[in-house]
PDB file of C-alpha atoms and ligand atoms in Angstrom:
ATOM      1  CA  MET A   1      21.371 107.105 191.409  1.00 50.00           C
ATOM      2  CA  GLU A   2      23.400 104.459 192.727  1.00 52.00           C
ATOM      3  CA  LYS A   3      25.022 104.414 189.012  1.00 52.00           C
ATOM      4  CA  ARG A   4      26.039 108.252 189.346  1.00 55.00           C
ATOM      5  CA  VAL A   5      27.463 108.008 192.696  1.00 49.00           C
ATOM      6  CA  SER A   6      30.163 104.881 191.775  1.00 52.00           C
ATOM      7  CA  SER A   7      31.204 106.916 188.512  1.00 54.00           C
ATOM      8  CA  ILE A   8      32.198 110.303 191.043  1.00 51.00           C
ATOM      9  CA  SER A   9      33.127 107.834 193.450  1.00 58.00           C
ATOM     10  CA  PRO A  10      36.542 107.140 191.544  1.00 56.00           C
ATOM     11  CA  LEU A  11      37.467 110.431 190.577  1.00 55.00           C
ATOM     12  CA  TYR A  12      36.284 111.068 194.207  1.00 58.00           C
ATOM     13  CA  SER A  13      39.114 108.696 195.488  1.00 60.00           C
ATOM     14  CA  PHE A  14      41.702 109.336 192.769  1.00 56.00           C
ATOM     15  CA  PHE A  15      41.721 113.077 194.604  1.00 57.00           C
ATOM     16  CA  MET A  16      41.355 111.441 198.066  1.00 57.00           C
ATOM     17  CA  LEU A  17      44.604 109.759 197.337  1.00 55.00           C
ATOM     18  CA  LEU A  18      46.482 112.509 196.367  1.00 54.00           C
ATOM     19  CA  SER A  19      45.315 114.691 198.796  1.00 60.00           C
ATOM     20  CA  LEU A  20      46.762 111.994 201.420  1.00 54.00           C
ATOM     21  CA  LEU A  21      49.634 111.338 199.634  1.00 51.00           C
ATOM     22  CA  PHE A  22      50.670 114.970 199.700  1.00 51.00           C
ATOM     23  CA  VAL A  23      49.612 115.205 203.867  1.00 49.00           C
ATOM     24  CA  SER A  24      51.831 111.943 203.998  1.00 49.00           C
ATOM     25  CA  VAL A  25      54.765 113.396 202.080  1.00 47.00           C
ATOM     26  CA  SER A  26      54.795 116.997 203.709  1.00 48.00           C
ATOM     27  CA  SER A  27      54.711 115.556 207.423  1.00 49.00           C
ATOM     28  CA  SER A  28      57.048 113.265 206.581  1.00 49.00           C
ATOM     29  CA  SER A  29      59.416 116.145 205.356  1.00 48.00           C
ATOM     30  CA  ARG A  30      58.247 117.652 208.451  1.00 51.00           C
ATOM     31  CA  ILE A  31      59.743 114.738 210.752  1.00 54.00           C
ATOM     32  CA  GLN A  32      62.902 114.823 208.539  1.00 59.00           C
ATOM     33  CA  SER A  33      63.594 119.013 209.622  1.00 79.00           C
ATOM     34  CA  ASN A  34      65.226 118.080 213.082  1.00 90.00           C
ATOM     35  CA  PRO A  35      63.038 118.833 215.982  1.00 96.00           C
ATOM     36  CA  THR A  36      64.915 122.068 218.273  1.00 96.00           C
ATOM     37  CA  PRO A  37      65.664 122.151 222.419  1.00 97.00           C
ATOM     38  CA  THR A  38      62.950 124.592 223.763  1.00 98.00           C
ATOM     39  CA  PRO A  39      64.575 126.882 225.274  1.00 97.00           C
ATOM     40  CA  TRP A  40      64.355 127.335 229.133  1.00 97.00           C
ATOM     41  CA  PRO A  41      61.918 129.443 230.823  1.00 98.00           C
ATOM     42  CA  HIS A  42      63.206 132.643 232.236  1.00 98.00           C
ATOM     43  CA  GLN A  43      62.235 131.370 235.333  1.00 98.00           C
ATOM     44  CA  PHE A  44      61.907 127.695 236.860  1.00 98.00           C
ATOM     45  CA  HIS A  45      62.406 125.978 239.675  1.00 98.00           C
ATOM     46  CA  SER A  46      63.434 122.044 239.586  1.00 98.00           C
ATOM     47  CA  ILE A  47      64.139 119.294 241.993  1.00 98.00           C
ATOM     48  CA  LEU A  48      66.871 116.969 240.308  1.00 97.00           C
ATOM     49  CA  VAL A  49      68.652 113.521 241.377  1.00 97.00           C
ATOM     50  CA  MET A  50      71.902 113.057 240.262  1.00 95.00           C
ATOM     51  CA  ASN A  51      73.532 110.257 240.407  1.00 90.00           C
ATOM     52  CA  PHE A  52      77.227 110.201 239.704  1.00 88.00           C
ATOM     53  CA  SER A  53      79.337 107.372 240.033  1.00 86.00           C
ATOM     54  CA  GLY A  54      77.045 105.615 242.266  1.00 84.00           C
ATOM     55  CA  SER A  55      77.154 108.308 244.428  1.00 90.00           C
ATOM     56  CA  ASN A  56      73.676 110.276 245.104  1.00 94.00           C
ATOM     57  CA  GLU A  57      72.599 114.540 245.191  1.00 95.00           C
ATOM     58  CA  ILE A  58      69.058 115.945 245.380  1.00 97.00           C
ATOM     59  CA  ILE A  59      69.723 119.482 243.511  1.00 96.00           C
ATOM     60  CA  ASN A  60      67.341 122.116 243.894  1.00 98.00           C
ATOM     61  CA  LEU A  61      67.890 124.198 240.628  1.00 97.00           C
ATOM     62  CA  TRP A  62      66.405 128.065 240.821  1.00 98.00           C
ATOM     63  CA  TYR A  63      67.175 129.125 237.714  1.00 97.00           C
ATOM     64  CA  ASP A  64      66.576 132.807 237.417  1.00 98.00           C
ATOM     65  CA  TRP A  65      67.856 134.409 234.205  1.00 97.00           C
ATOM     66  CA  THR A  66      65.507 137.509 234.662  1.00 98.00           C
ATOM     67  CA  ASN A  67      67.341 138.283 237.432  1.00 98.00           C
ATOM     68  CA  GLY A  68      70.991 136.793 236.494  1.00 97.00           C
ATOM     69  CA  ARG A  69      71.260 134.757 238.822  1.00 97.00           C
ATOM     70  CA  ASN A  70      71.164 130.837 239.310  1.00 97.00           C
ATOM     71  CA  PHE A  71      71.502 128.346 242.153  1.00 97.00           C
ATOM     72  CA  ASN A  72      72.290 125.067 242.607  1.00 96.00           C
ATOM     73  CA  ILE A  73      71.314 123.254 246.235  1.00 97.00           C
ATOM     74  CA  ILE A  74      72.565 120.644 246.850  1.00 95.00           C
ATOM     75  CA  GLN A  75      72.147 117.736 248.941  1.00 96.00           C
ATOM     76  CA  LYS A  76      74.400 115.109 249.061  1.00 94.00           C
ATOM     77  CA  GLN A  77      73.153 111.222 250.265  1.00 94.00           C
ATOM     78  CA  LEU A  78      73.645 111.608 254.281  1.00 95.00           C
ATOM     79  CA  GLY A  79      75.815 114.069 253.508  1.00 93.00           C
ATOM     80  CA  ASP A  80      76.435 118.238 253.956  1.00 91.00           C
ATOM     81  CA  VAL A  81      73.829 120.954 251.805  1.00 96.00           C
ATOM     82  CA  THR A  82      76.361 122.531 249.537  1.00 95.00           C
ATOM     83  CA  TYR A  83      75.022 125.910 247.712  1.00 96.00           C
ATOM     84  CA  ASP A  84      76.041 127.169 245.066  1.00 96.00           C
ATOM     85  CA  CYS A  85      74.853 130.453 243.967  1.00 96.00           C
ATOM     86  CA  GLU A  86      76.148 131.602 240.628  1.00 95.00           C
ATOM     87  CA  TRP A  87      75.526 135.496 239.058  1.00 96.00           C
ATOM     88  CA  ASN A  88      75.513 136.597 235.546  1.00 95.00           C
ATOM     89  CA  ASN A  89      78.234 139.341 236.266  1.00 94.00           C
ATOM     90  CA  GLY A  90      80.545 135.903 236.575  1.00 92.00           C
ATOM     91  CA  THR A  91      80.676 135.267 240.254  1.00 94.00           C
ATOM     92  CA  SER A  92      79.901 132.696 242.003  1.00 94.00           C
ATOM     93  CA  PHE A  93      79.618 131.700 245.526  1.00 95.00           C
ATOM     94  CA  VAL A  94      79.893 127.820 246.630  1.00 94.00           C
ATOM     95  CA  TRP A  95      79.241 127.448 250.005  1.00 95.00           C
ATOM     96  CA  THR A  96      78.634 124.671 252.929  1.00 95.00           C
ATOM     97  CA  SER A  97      77.834 125.550 256.682  1.00 92.00           C
ATOM     98  CA  LYS A  98      81.853 126.096 257.500  1.00 91.00           C
ATOM     99  CA  LYS A  99      83.011 126.927 254.318  1.00 92.00           C
ATOM    100  CA  CYS A 100      82.956 129.095 251.236  1.00 94.00           C
ATOM    101  CA  SER A 101      84.597 129.577 248.388  1.00 93.00           C
ATOM    102  CA  ARG A 102      84.266 132.236 245.993  1.00 91.00           C
ATOM    103  CA  ALA A 103      85.197 132.205 241.635  1.00 90.00           C
ATOM    104  CA  GLN A 104      85.273 134.904 239.132  1.00 89.00           C
ATOM    105  CA  LEU A 105      84.461 133.105 235.607  1.00 86.00           C
ATOM    106  CA  GLU A 106      84.512 135.120 231.997  1.00 87.00           C
ATOM    107  CA  VAL A 107      81.018 133.848 231.415  1.00 88.00           C
ATOM    108  CA  GLY A 108      77.553 134.746 233.236  1.00 91.00           C
ATOM    109  CA  ILE A 109      74.811 132.366 233.792  1.00 94.00           C
ATOM    110  CA  LEU A 110      73.339 130.257 230.729  1.00 93.00           C
ATOM    111  CA  VAL A 111      71.378 131.570 228.369  1.00 95.00           C
ATOM    112  CA  PRO A 112      68.077 130.661 227.768  1.00 96.00           C
ATOM    113  CA  ASN A 113      68.433 129.214 224.865  1.00 96.00           C
ATOM    114  CA  TRP A 114      72.150 127.912 225.559  1.00 94.00           C
ATOM    115  CA  LEU A 115      71.051 124.522 223.487  1.00 95.00           C
ATOM    116  CA  ASP A 116      70.346 126.454 220.200  1.00 95.00           C
ATOM    117  CA  GLY A 117      72.593 124.641 217.507  1.00 94.00           C
ATOM    118  CA  ALA A 118      72.916 120.998 219.682  1.00 96.00           C
ATOM    119  CA  LYS A 119      72.702 118.384 217.253  1.00 96.00           C
ATOM    120  CA  TYR A 120      70.197 115.957 217.111  1.00 97.00           C
ATOM    121  CA  LEU A 121      70.120 112.691 217.582  1.00 97.00           C
ATOM    122  CA  GLY A 122      66.745 111.234 217.519  1.00 97.00           C
ATOM    123  CA  GLN A 123      64.082 109.779 220.104  1.00 98.00           C
ATOM    124  CA  GLN A 124      64.821 107.396 222.819  1.00 98.00           C
ATOM    125  CA  THR A 125      62.457 106.713 225.789  1.00 98.00           C
ATOM    126  CA  VAL A 126      64.575 107.629 229.084  1.00 98.00           C
ATOM    127  CA  ASP A 127      62.981 107.668 232.701  1.00 97.00           C
ATOM    128  CA  GLY A 128      59.335 106.046 230.882  1.00 98.00           C
ATOM    129  CA  PHE A 129      59.025 109.218 228.737  1.00 98.00           C
ATOM    130  CA  LEU A 130      59.638 109.151 224.998  1.00 98.00           C
ATOM    131  CA  CYS A 131      61.938 112.127 223.770  1.00 98.00           C
ATOM    132  CA  ASN A 132      64.090 114.417 221.696  1.00 98.00           C
ATOM    133  CA  VAL A 133      67.627 113.481 222.123  1.00 98.00           C
ATOM    134  CA  TRP A 134      70.369 116.194 221.169  1.00 98.00           C
ATOM    135  CA  GLU A 135      74.135 115.863 221.908  1.00 97.00           C
ATOM    136  CA  LYS A 136      75.406 119.792 222.382  1.00 95.00           C
ATOM    137  CA  VAL A 137      79.486 120.094 221.888  1.00 90.00           C
ATOM    138  CA  ASP A 138      80.376 116.539 223.067  1.00 89.00           C
ATOM    139  CA  PHE A 139      79.526 118.070 227.070  1.00 91.00           C
ATOM    140  CA  ILE A 140      76.056 117.473 227.218  1.00 94.00           C
ATOM    141  CA  TRP A 141      73.273 114.811 226.204  1.00 97.00           C
ATOM    142  CA  TYR A 142      70.363 116.485 226.730  1.00 97.00           C
ATOM    143  CA  TYR A 143      66.957 115.018 226.571  1.00 98.00           C
ATOM    144  CA  GLU A 144      63.483 116.550 226.568  1.00 98.00           C
ATOM    145  CA  ASP A 145      59.581 114.995 226.650  1.00 98.00           C
ATOM    146  CA  VAL A 146      58.294 114.759 222.866  1.00 98.00           C
ATOM    147  CA  VAL A 147      54.764 115.698 223.958  1.00 97.00           C
ATOM    148  CA  THR A 148      55.386 118.764 227.029  1.00 98.00           C
ATOM    149  CA  LYS A 149      58.221 119.624 226.002  1.00 98.00           C
ATOM    150  CA  ARG A 150      60.076 119.767 229.424  1.00 98.00           C
ATOM    151  CA  PRO A 151      63.367 118.481 229.363  1.00 98.00           C
ATOM    152  CA  VAL A 152      63.576 114.748 231.801  1.00 98.00           C
ATOM    153  CA  HIS A 153      67.378 113.978 231.842  1.00 98.00           C
ATOM    154  CA  TRP A 154      71.010 115.140 231.261  1.00 96.00           C
ATOM    155  CA  VAL A 155      74.100 113.639 231.261  1.00 95.00           C
ATOM    156  CA  PHE A 156      77.592 115.465 230.964  1.00 92.00           C
ATOM    157  CA  TYR A 157      80.487 114.273 229.680  1.00 90.00           C
ATOM    158  CA  THR A 158      82.033 113.106 232.512  1.00 88.00           C
ATOM    159  CA  GLY A 159      78.853 110.806 232.982  1.00 90.00           C
ATOM    160  CA  ARG A 160      76.829 113.027 236.172  1.00 91.00           C
ATOM    161  CA  SER A 161      73.903 112.589 235.510  1.00 94.00           C
ATOM    162  CA  ALA A 162      70.262 114.446 236.172  1.00 96.00           C
ATOM    163  CA  HIS A 163      66.996 113.165 236.684  1.00 97.00           C
ATOM    164  CA  VAL A 164      63.976 115.992 236.086  1.00 98.00           C
ATOM    165  CA  MET A 165      61.835 115.641 238.702  1.00 98.00           C
ATOM    166  CA  THR A 166      59.635 118.826 239.184  1.00 98.00           C
ATOM    167  CA  PHE A 167      59.657 121.373 236.436  1.00 98.00           C
ATOM    168  CA  GLU A 168      57.782 124.289 237.936  1.00 98.00           C
ATOM    169  CA  VAL A 169      57.930 127.308 235.274  1.00 98.00           C
ATOM    170  CA  GLY A 170      57.517 130.776 236.675  1.00 98.00           C
ATOM    171  CA  ALA A 171      58.350 129.866 240.384  1.00 98.00           C
ATOM    172  CA  VAL A 172      61.246 132.392 241.954  1.00 98.00           C
ATOM    173  CA  LEU A 173      63.521 131.615 245.255  1.00 98.00           C
ATOM    174  CA  GLU A 174      62.899 134.732 247.290  1.00 98.00           C
ATOM    175  CA  ASP A 175      66.205 137.413 247.509  1.00 97.00           C
ATOM    176  CA  GLU A 176      67.107 136.774 251.112  1.00 97.00           C
ATOM    177  CA  HIS A 177      68.197 132.581 249.784  1.00 97.00           C
ATOM    178  CA  TRP A 178      70.178 134.016 247.439  1.00 97.00           C
ATOM    179  CA  GLN A 179      72.802 136.308 249.354  1.00 96.00           C
ATOM    180  CA  ALA A 180      76.342 134.321 250.674  1.00 96.00           C
ATOM    181  CA  PRO A 181      76.463 134.071 254.009  1.00 95.00           C
ATOM    182  CA  ALA A 182      78.994 136.221 256.650  1.00 94.00           C
ATOM    183  CA  HIS A 183      82.156 133.329 255.978  1.00 92.00           C
ATOM    184  CA  CYS A 184      82.130 134.209 252.670  1.00 93.00           C
ATOM    185  CA  PHE A 185      83.235 137.492 253.067  1.00 90.00           C
ATOM    186  CA  GLU A 186      85.637 137.319 256.052  1.00 81.00           C
ATOM    187  CA  GLY A 187      89.256 136.838 255.370  1.00 66.00           C
ATOM    188  CA  GLY A 188      89.766 137.714 252.030  1.00 53.00           C
ATOM    189  CA  GLU A 189      90.399 134.594 249.589  1.00 52.00           C
ATOM    190  CA  LYS A 190      90.106 131.205 250.979  1.00 50.00           C
ATOM    191  CA  GLU A 191      92.089 128.050 249.834  1.00 48.00           C
ATOM    192  CA  VAL A 192      89.797 125.457 249.148  1.00 49.00           C
ATOM    193  CA  ASN A 193      91.125 121.752 249.272  1.00 44.00           C
ATOM    194  CA  ASN A 194      90.254 118.979 246.086  1.00 42.00           C
ATOM    195  CA  SER A 195      89.842 116.355 249.078  1.00 39.00           C
ATOM    196  CA  ASP A 196      86.900 116.207 250.797  1.00 42.00           C
ATOM    197  CA  GLY A 197      84.928 116.969 247.229  1.00 39.00           C
ATOM    198  CA  PHE A 198      84.235 120.463 247.490  1.00 43.00           C
ATOM    199  CA  THR A 199      84.975 121.894 244.913  1.00 44.00           C
ATOM    200  CA  GLU A 200      83.477 118.746 242.599  1.00 43.00           C
ATOM    201  CA  SER A 201      80.384 120.885 243.336  1.00 43.00           C
ATOM    202  CA  SER A 202      81.065 123.831 241.455  1.00 44.00           C
ATOM    203  CA  MET A 203      82.407 121.789 238.881  1.00 48.00           C
ATOM    204  CA  GLU A 204      79.296 122.392 236.477  1.00 56.00           C
ATOM    205  CA  GLY A 205      79.960 126.039 236.359  1.00 52.00           C
ATOM    206  CA  VAL A 206      83.281 125.638 235.653  1.00 52.00           C
ATOM    207  CA  LEU A 207      82.106 123.221 232.762  1.00 56.00           C
ATOM    208  CA  ARG A 208      79.149 125.721 232.031  1.00 59.00           C
ATOM    209  CA  SER A 209      82.337 128.204 231.193  1.00 55.00           C
ATOM    210  CA  LYS A 210      83.527 125.846 228.549  1.00 52.00           C
ATOM    211  CA  MET A 211      80.237 125.667 226.872  1.00 59.00           C
ATOM    212  CA  VAL A 212      78.889 129.259 227.067  1.00 55.00           C
ATOM    213  CA  GLY A 213      82.953 129.730 225.878  1.00 51.00           C
ATOM    214  CA  LEU A 214      82.713 127.305 223.032  1.00 48.00           C
ATOM    215  CA  ASN A 215      79.280 129.417 222.160  1.00 47.00           C
ATOM    216  CA  LYS A 216      80.901 132.212 222.753  1.00 43.00           C
ATOM    217  CA  TYR A 217      83.502 131.183 219.892  1.00 37.00           C
ATOM    218  CA  LYS A 218      80.802 129.589 217.419  1.00 34.00           C
ATOM    219  CA  SER A 219      77.994 132.868 217.743  1.00 31.00           C
ATOM    220  CA  PRO A 220      79.210 136.605 218.337  1.00 29.00           C
ATOM    221  CA  SER A 221      75.419 137.629 219.865  1.00 28.00           C
ATOM    222  CA  ILE A 222      76.686 135.781 223.428  1.00 27.00           C
ATOM    223  CA  SER A 223      79.780 137.753 223.517  1.00 25.00           C
ATOM    224  CA  SER A 224      78.823 140.562 225.752  1.00 25.00           C
ATOM    225  CA  PHE A 225      79.419 137.928 228.946  1.00 24.00           C
TER     226      PHE A 225
HETATM  227  C1  LIG B 301      74.407 105.509 239.452  1.00 67.15           C
HETATM  228  O1  LIG B 301      75.137 105.348 238.370  1.00 67.15           O
HETATM  229  C2  LIG B 301      76.111 104.117 238.865  1.00 67.15           C
HETATM  230  C3  LIG B 301      77.148 104.032 238.026  1.00 67.15           C
HETATM  231  O2  LIG B 301      77.463 105.181 236.905  1.00 67.15           O
HETATM  232  C4  LIG B 301      75.206 102.593 237.692  1.00 67.15           C
HETATM  233  O3  LIG B 301      75.679 101.849 238.280  1.00 67.15           O
HETATM  234  C5  LIG B 301      74.067 103.353 238.849  1.00 67.15           C
HETATM  235  O4  LIG B 301      72.718 101.885 238.105  1.00 67.15           O
HETATM  236  C6  LIG B 301      73.063 104.247 238.714  1.00 67.15           C
HETATM  237  N1  LIG B 301      71.736 104.247 239.609  1.00 67.15           N
HETATM  238  C7  LIG B 301      70.539 104.750 239.122  1.00 67.15           C
HETATM  239  C8  LIG B 301      69.604 105.027 239.739  1.00 67.15           C
HETATM  240  O5  LIG B 301      70.487 105.499 237.742  1.00 67.15           O
HETATM  241  C1  LIG B 302      78.247 139.780 241.275  1.00 67.15           C
HETATM  242  O1  LIG B 302      76.864 140.462 242.419  1.00 67.15           O
HETATM  243  C2  LIG B 302      76.886 139.614 243.120  1.00 67.15           C
HETATM  244  C3  LIG B 302      75.975 139.505 243.809  1.00 67.15           C
HETATM  245  O2  LIG B 302      74.904 140.987 243.341  1.00 67.15           O
HETATM  246  C4  LIG B 302      77.740 140.360 244.057  1.00 67.15           C
HETATM  247  O3  LIG B 302      77.937 139.791 245.533  1.00 67.15           O
HETATM  248  C5  LIG B 302      79.187 140.071 243.468  1.00 67.15           C
HETATM  249  O4  LIG B 302      80.348 141.221 244.242  1.00 67.15           O
HETATM  250  C6  LIG B 302      79.144 141.115 242.269  1.00 67.15           C
HETATM  251  N1  LIG B 302      80.790 140.862 241.138  1.00 67.15           N
HETATM  252  C7  LIG B 302      81.151 141.831 241.189  1.00 67.15           C
HETATM  253  C8  LIG B 302      82.590 140.792 240.302  1.00 67.15           C
HETATM  254  O5  LIG B 302      80.830 142.866 240.362  1.00 67.15           O
HETATM  255  C1  LIG B 303      94.927 122.598 251.444  1.00 67.15           C
HETATM  256  O1  LIG B 303      96.295 121.092 251.331  1.00 67.15           O
HETATM  257  C2  LIG B 303      97.741 121.790 251.225  1.00 67.15           C
HETATM  258  C3  LIG B 303      98.421 120.767 251.037  1.00 67.15           C
HETATM  259  O2  LIG B 303      97.636 119.131 251.403  1.00 67.15           O
HETATM  260  C4  LIG B 303      97.578 122.828 252.930  1.00 67.15           C
HETATM  261  O3  LIG B 303      98.832 122.900 252.873  1.00 67.15           O
HETATM  262  C5  LIG B 303      96.361 123.855 252.649  1.00 67.15           C
HETATM  263  O4  LIG B 303      96.467 124.150 254.145  1.00 67.15           O
HETATM  264  C6  LIG B 303      95.284 122.935 252.965  1.00 67.15           C
HETATM  265  N1  LIG B 303      94.329 123.837 252.788  1.00 67.15           N
HETATM  266  C7  LIG B 303      93.103 124.012 253.185  1.00 67.15           C
HETATM  267  C8  LIG B 303      92.746 125.712 252.522  1.00 67.15           C
HETATM  268  O5  LIG B 303      93.069 123.161 253.943  1.00 67.15           O
END
């Protein structure tokens, strides 16, 4: 009995070895094929902590692809709140309690798969999370949790960086909050100067324009914007 087992077992372990070899070869080839960024959910709310050259902000980001709108509510540390509301028709309103500026971009809000085509850079631990890292058109470096696939961190080429503190998939801001205030519609176009950094908040909008512009150039399917 014992003898028979021992005569079978070398053959058995040979097949074991072979199958292990096969599994390890196939799994290593799976690792080598680069992961792709998870598309953004069609609706979510995130609280972002922003750091730009040591100046801190908290942004409430309401991404709402379903309704064609995107909202950044920006609290500067011990400062004003700036509302940056972007519509898919290219119109964006940026306002505070006192001022408002309106911009017309050629592009709408970011599409859910706006990171498609990003270059995979490997894995890195950021903010204590093991992340897959991508870079897109020298514009943004994007860090996504390897396990949960949630965004953890991103950095714009300007050095402006976001730490994702919450990520509530499916959260939607009520319609009434998206309405730009009356002073956005009084007295026509208002000139806004750079001096107080007011236009800085809409920077992402401009960058987005550049970004989608490049996308458009690369893939004609986005040219509907
Ligand atoms: C914020 O940015 C500054 C300069 O870019 C850096 O020195 C500092 O460590 C950053 N702070 C945090 C909390 O990331
Ligand atoms: C785009 O949509 C917003 C929100 O409905 C509206 O206020 C704005 O006037 C529209 N812009 C254009 C160019 O139609
Ligand atoms: C913007 O700055 C220019 C020159 O510095 C000034 O003449 C103009 O009144 C300013 N506009 C606003 C809206 O503050």
